[in-house]
């Protein structure tokens, strides 16, 4: 079956531009996570959805970051007025049930964002 | 704050067994311990998960002592393709997974 997919795989943005990153989780997966991974670092939590409800957005670095999952499947991470420090790989993961700490997370390949 | 501690890097040779240990000083009673592998330009991939004692699958073994304060990932007879970063994320106080820097394993010919 299909895994988690993300698009685009690469995005180059000019400073100040808005970007939208898409995640298609595994069909039927309840939980969806967004992570930010800087070069040489581990993934850093951004936000978490359970179906369409955003239960935790405490990891979003600023109010320029916004995520949604309106129908409980596809999710979009939007970054407004991009800054150079936003350059990173953005990873999406999904898991089947409601407890992300007892379950495997399945990751997409990530979107590499470069802000010039 | 739950903190994951594992070696930053390890070196090995093809055919050797590699053991990577992770500390879980503040693991919650109901949390499982999960290890992931990440290759460059890919997302992390599940390797193995356990709660206590020993778990084995087709790619690795996981040893968890009774106090669950640590875990050891064992990779038997590594090959060049096992060169990757290995993570043992822990759940922080706010129930977010904390991944840390992982262990960068280099397998040499």
Tab-separated table of C-alpha atoms in Angstrom:
chain	number	residue	atom	x	y	z
A	1	UNK	CA	0.000	0.000	0.000
A	2	UNK	CA	0.968	3.614	-0.371
A	3	UNK	CA	3.016	5.207	2.336
A	4	UNK	CA	3.057	8.815	3.464
A	5	UNK	CA	3.686	11.185	0.593
A	6	UNK	CA	4.754	14.803	0.671
A	7	UNK	CA	4.877	17.485	-1.971
A	8	UNK	CA	6.777	19.263	-3.198
A	9	UNK	CA	9.973	17.378	-2.421
A	10	UNK	CA	12.015	20.541	-2.845
A	11	UNK	CA	11.009	24.149	-2.582
A	12	UNK	CA	13.095	27.250	-3.101
A	13	UNK	CA	11.483	30.439	-1.858
A	14	UNK	CA	12.554	34.022	-1.781
A	15	UNK	CA	12.595	35.632	1.618
A	16	UNK	CA	9.139	37.004	2.377
A	17	UNK	CA	7.319	34.560	0.122
A	18	UNK	CA	4.526	32.318	1.416
A	19	UNK	CA	4.843	28.548	0.962
A	20	UNK	CA	2.478	25.607	1.392
A	21	UNK	CA	3.679	22.084	2.041
A	22	UNK	CA	1.359	19.141	1.557
A	23	UNK	CA	1.179	15.803	3.348
A	24	UNK	CA	-0.869	12.777	2.318
A	25	UNK	CA	-0.891	10.346	5.249
A	26	UNK	CA	-1.558	6.638	5.059
A	27	UNK	CA	-5.265	6.094	4.490
A	28	UNK	CA	-7.141	5.557	7.736
A	29	UNK	CA	-4.413	6.897	9.997
A	30	UNK	CA	-5.893	8.968	12.767
A	31	UNK	CA	-2.815	10.841	13.951
A	32	UNK	CA	-0.677	13.182	11.857
A	33	UNK	CA	2.477	14.997	12.884
A	34	UNK	CA	4.656	17.696	11.398
A	35	UNK	CA	8.341	17.939	12.259
A	36	UNK	CA	11.112	20.310	11.295
A	37	UNK	CA	14.584	18.867	10.797
A	38	UNK	CA	17.581	21.147	10.470
A	39	UNK	CA	20.787	19.852	8.923
A	40	UNK	CA	22.567	17.474	11.283
A	41	UNK	CA	19.764	17.578	13.853
A	42	UNK	CA	16.967	15.243	14.809
A	43	UNK	CA	13.342	15.952	13.958
A	44	UNK	CA	11.755	18.669	16.094
A	45	UNK	CA	8.042	18.476	16.815
A	46	UNK	CA	5.872	21.202	15.282
A	47	UNK	CA	2.256	20.156	15.575
A	48	UNK	CA	-0.077	17.164	15.957
A	49	UNK	CA	-3.546	16.357	14.619
A	50	UNK	CA	-5.977	13.708	15.669
A	51	UNK	CA	-8.335	13.448	12.712
A	52	UNK	CA	-9.179	17.072	11.877
A	53	UNK	CA	-8.496	18.406	15.359
A	54	UNK	CA	-5.179	20.121	15.967
A	55	UNK	CA	-4.446	18.959	19.497
A	56	UNK	CA	-0.997	20.416	19.937
A	57	UNK	CA	0.634	23.250	18.063
A	58	UNK	CA	3.108	24.238	20.721
A	59	UNK	CA	6.106	23.424	18.534
A	60	UNK	CA	5.264	25.916	15.809
A	61	UNK	CA	8.122	28.451	15.979
A	62	UNK	CA	6.074	31.565	15.271
A	63	UNK	CA	2.660	32.785	14.163
A	64	UNK	CA	3.952	32.666	10.602
A	65	UNK	CA	3.494	28.898	10.742
A	66	UNK	CA	0.028	27.472	10.293
A	67	UNK	CA	-1.164	23.893	9.777
A	68	UNK	CA	-4.522	22.446	8.898
A	69	UNK	CA	-6.152	19.087	8.247
A	70	UNK	CA	-9.722	20.068	7.424
A	71	UNK	CA	-11.125	16.658	6.501
A	72	UNK	CA	-8.956	14.532	8.723
A	73	UNK	CA	-6.758	13.212	5.944
A	74	UNK	CA	-4.525	15.507	3.860
A	75	UNK	CA	-2.678	18.172	5.806
A	76	UNK	CA	-1.034	21.404	4.745
A	77	UNK	CA	1.710	23.277	6.558
A	78	UNK	CA	1.812	26.914	5.543
A	79	UNK	CA	4.653	29.288	6.259
A	80	UNK	CA	3.995	32.961	5.693
A	81	UNK	CA	6.659	35.572	4.973
A	82	UNK	CA	9.428	32.984	4.935
A	83	UNK	CA	12.750	33.781	6.580
A	84	UNK	CA	16.148	32.237	6.021
A	85	UNK	CA	15.962	30.459	9.368
A	86	UNK	CA	12.938	28.554	8.064
A	87	UNK	CA	15.254	26.603	5.736
A	88	UNK	CA	15.010	22.966	6.811
A	89	UNK	CA	13.421	19.654	5.923
A	90	UNK	CA	9.777	19.441	6.920
A	91	UNK	CA	8.700	15.916	7.740
A	92	UNK	CA	5.184	14.585	8.002
A	93	UNK	CA	4.328	11.374	9.849
A	94	UNK	CA	1.135	9.479	10.526
A	95	UNK	CA	0.109	6.732	12.903
A	96	UNK	CA	-2.900	4.490	13.025
A	97	UNK	CA	-4.374	5.195	16.433
A	98	UNK	CA	-4.672	7.917	18.978
A	99	UNK	CA	-1.656	7.312	21.167
A	100	UNK	CA	1.435	8.466	19.299
A	101	UNK	CA	3.670	7.360	22.132
A	102	UNK	CA	2.787	3.712	21.902
A	103	UNK	CA	2.656	3.431	18.137
A	104	UNK	CA	4.900	3.429	15.140
A	105	UNK	CA	5.021	6.666	13.206
A	106	UNK	CA	5.287	6.363	9.433
A	107	UNK	CA	7.217	9.177	7.821
A	108	UNK	CA	7.100	10.752	4.430
A	109	UNK	CA	10.285	11.648	2.525
A	110	UNK	CA	10.082	15.267	3.650
A	111	UNK	CA	10.047	18.585	1.852
A	112	UNK	CA	13.376	20.377	1.720
A	113	UNK	CA	12.754	24.111	1.951
A	114	UNK	CA	15.455	26.593	1.056
A	115	UNK	CA	14.764	30.267	1.678
A	116	UNK	CA	17.070	32.639	-0.156
B	1	UNK	CA	11.796	16.864	30.836
B	2	UNK	CA	12.300	13.405	29.351
B	3	UNK	CA	15.661	13.387	27.645
B	4	UNK	CA	17.110	10.858	25.255
B	5	UNK	CA	20.829	10.185	25.544
B	6	UNK	CA	22.697	8.134	23.014
B	7	UNK	CA	26.182	8.301	21.521
B	8	UNK	CA	26.546	10.881	18.772
B	9	UNK	CA	28.485	8.575	16.481
B	10	UNK	CA	29.803	5.037	16.148
B	11	UNK	CA	32.108	3.293	13.714
B	12	UNK	CA	32.003	-0.342	12.723
B	13	UNK	CA	33.071	-2.765	10.021
B	14	UNK	CA	31.046	-4.987	7.794
B	15	UNK	CA	30.051	-8.249	9.458
B	16	UNK	CA	30.360	-6.968	13.017
B	17	UNK	CA	27.577	-6.739	15.569
B	18	UNK	CA	26.730	-3.188	16.591
B	19	UNK	CA	25.058	-2.259	19.864
B	20	UNK	CA	23.680	1.238	20.397
B	21	UNK	CA	22.461	2.155	23.856
B	22	UNK	CA	19.935	4.831	24.711
B	23	UNK	CA	18.966	6.149	28.136
B	24	UNK	CA	15.339	6.789	29.066
B	25	UNK	CA	15.613	8.293	32.521
B	26	UNK	CA	12.084	9.683	32.648
B	27	UNK	CA	10.172	7.179	30.560
B	28	UNK	CA	6.474	6.971	31.432
B	29	UNK	CA	4.999	3.699	32.705
B	30	UNK	CA	2.904	3.011	29.618
B	31	UNK	CA	5.317	4.230	26.957
B	32	UNK	CA	6.940	1.864	24.529
B	33	UNK	CA	10.522	2.230	23.362
B	34	UNK	CA	10.853	2.595	19.610
B	35	UNK	CA	13.945	2.853	17.425
B	36	UNK	CA	14.057	4.481	14.015
B	37	UNK	CA	16.617	4.553	11.223
B	38	UNK	CA	17.158	7.500	8.907
B	39	UNK	CA	19.059	7.612	5.638
B	40	UNK	CA	20.035	10.897	3.988
B	41	UNK	CA	17.169	12.591	2.143
B	42	UNK	CA	14.601	10.228	3.667
B	43	UNK	CA	12.258	10.334	6.616
B	44	UNK	CA	12.940	8.140	9.655
B	45	UNK	CA	11.874	4.528	9.314
B	46	UNK	CA	10.674	2.195	12.081
B	47	UNK	CA	13.128	-0.538	13.052
B	48	UNK	CA	11.837	-2.139	16.232
B	49	UNK	CA	9.671	-1.495	19.282
B	50	UNK	CA	9.458	-3.044	22.723
B	51	UNK	CA	8.165	-2.544	26.241
B	52	UNK	CA	10.476	-4.729	28.313
B	53	UNK	CA	12.912	-7.662	28.098
B	54	UNK	CA	13.930	-8.635	24.581
B	55	UNK	CA	12.321	-8.222	21.192
B	56	UNK	CA	13.737	-9.562	17.934
B	57	UNK	CA	12.668	-9.066	14.358
B	58	UNK	CA	14.249	-9.726	10.994
B	59	UNK	CA	16.573	-6.733	11.170
B	60	UNK	CA	17.435	-6.121	14.835
B	61	UNK	CA	17.071	-7.019	18.485
B	62	UNK	CA	16.059	-4.697	21.278
B	63	UNK	CA	17.096	-5.285	24.866
B	64	UNK	CA	15.260	-3.451	27.658
B	65	UNK	CA	16.219	-4.027	31.305
B	66	UNK	CA	13.627	-4.417	34.037
B	67	UNK	CA	13.920	-0.798	35.176
B	68	UNK	CA	13.371	0.425	31.577
B	69	UNK	CA	15.844	3.261	32.122
B	70	UNK	CA	17.754	2.257	29.015
B	71	UNK	CA	17.508	0.221	25.860
B	72	UNK	CA	20.055	-1.337	23.525
B	73	UNK	CA	19.542	-1.732	19.818
B	74	UNK	CA	21.556	-4.626	18.439
B	75	UNK	CA	22.287	-4.902	14.729
B	76	UNK	CA	23.790	-8.289	13.845
B	77	UNK	CA	26.422	-8.505	11.096
B	78	UNK	CA	26.108	-4.962	9.772
B	79	UNK	CA	26.646	-4.149	6.130
B	80	UNK	CA	27.484	-0.912	4.351
B	81	UNK	CA	23.770	-0.299	3.832
B	82	UNK	CA	23.288	-0.019	7.604
B	83	UNK	CA	25.172	3.286	7.567
B	84	UNK	CA	22.524	5.691	8.832
B	85	UNK	CA	21.394	7.728	11.827
B	86	UNK	CA	19.569	5.783	14.532
B	87	UNK	CA	17.078	7.445	16.887
B	88	UNK	CA	15.337	6.333	20.080
B	89	UNK	CA	12.818	9.165	20.615
B	90	UNK	CA	11.360	9.684	24.039
B	91	UNK	CA	8.093	11.298	25.061
B	92	UNK	CA	8.639	14.633	26.757
B	93	UNK	CA	6.589	16.003	29.611
B	94	UNK	CA	4.172	17.609	27.195
B	95	UNK	CA	3.667	14.291	25.378
B	96	UNK	CA	5.727	15.259	22.355
B	97	UNK	CA	8.388	12.934	21.015
B	98	UNK	CA	11.886	14.240	21.615
B	99	UNK	CA	14.301	12.859	19.056
B	100	UNK	CA	17.666	14.283	19.994
B	101	UNK	CA	20.621	14.074	17.642
B	102	UNK	CA	20.524	10.321	17.152
B	103	UNK	CA	23.536	8.069	16.668
B	104	UNK	CA	25.324	8.349	13.355
B	105	UNK	CA	26.576	4.850	12.500
B	106	UNK	CA	29.295	4.499	9.902
B	107	UNK	CA	29.940	0.995	8.595
B	108	UNK	CA	33.293	0.624	6.895
B	109	UNK	CA	34.336	-2.047	4.390
